[in-house]
C-alpha positions in Angstrom: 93.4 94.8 115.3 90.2 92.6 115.0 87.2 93.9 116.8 86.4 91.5 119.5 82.3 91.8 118.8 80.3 89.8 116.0 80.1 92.6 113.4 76.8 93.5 111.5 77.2 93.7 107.6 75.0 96.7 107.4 77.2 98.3 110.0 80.4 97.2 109.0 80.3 96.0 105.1 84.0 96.5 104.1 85.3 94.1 107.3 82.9 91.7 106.0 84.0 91.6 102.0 87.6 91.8 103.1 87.6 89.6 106.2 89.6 91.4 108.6 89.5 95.0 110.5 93.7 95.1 109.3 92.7 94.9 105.4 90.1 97.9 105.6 92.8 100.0 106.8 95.4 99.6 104.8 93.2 99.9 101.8 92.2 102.8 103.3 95.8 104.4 104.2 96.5 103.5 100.3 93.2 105.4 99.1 94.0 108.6 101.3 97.2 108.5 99.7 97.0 108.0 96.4 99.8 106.3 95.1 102.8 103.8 96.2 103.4 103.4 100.2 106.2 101.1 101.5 105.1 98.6 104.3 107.1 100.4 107.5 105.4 103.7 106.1 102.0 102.2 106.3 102.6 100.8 109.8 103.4 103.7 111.0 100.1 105.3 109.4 98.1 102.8 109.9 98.9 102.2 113.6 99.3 98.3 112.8 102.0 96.1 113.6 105.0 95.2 110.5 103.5 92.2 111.1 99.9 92.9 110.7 100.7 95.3 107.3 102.5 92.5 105.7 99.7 89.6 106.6 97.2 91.9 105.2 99.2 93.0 102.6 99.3 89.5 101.1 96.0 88.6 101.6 94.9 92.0 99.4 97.8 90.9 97.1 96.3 87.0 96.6 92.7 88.9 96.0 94.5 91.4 93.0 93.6 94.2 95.3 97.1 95.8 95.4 99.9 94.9 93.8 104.0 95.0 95.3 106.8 97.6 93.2 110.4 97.2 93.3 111.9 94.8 95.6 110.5 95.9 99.0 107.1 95.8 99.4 105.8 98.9 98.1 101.8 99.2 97.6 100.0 100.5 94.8 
């Protein structure tokens, strides 16, 4: 979820390289785990909405961030 308050760069640097709150942690559910993650598996980690994950998962995707395996949507 987006944080409703204007967010310093010193403070929060990450949110603003990769835009939103969403995108810092799913890159950061992917880095604590270490290899592929399907998209209802980092939901559930995560605490986002199916919703959320795959919007953000796109967006990291368009920026060569992550990448999608198989034919689900499975993170690297």
């Amino acid at each position: 979820m987006a944080r409703s308050t204007s967010q310093s760069a010193l403070r929060y640097p990450l949110i603003i390289i990769l835009g939103t709150d969403e995108n810092v942690r799913l890159l950061r559910e992917l880095s604590r785990h270490g290899g592929l993650l399907s998209s209802p598996l980092l939901a559930d980690r995560s605490g986002l909405a199916r919703a959320s994950v795959w919007s953000a998962l796109g967006t990291l995707e368009g920026i060569g961030i992550v990448s999608s395996e198989g034919t689900g949507r499975v993170c690297l």
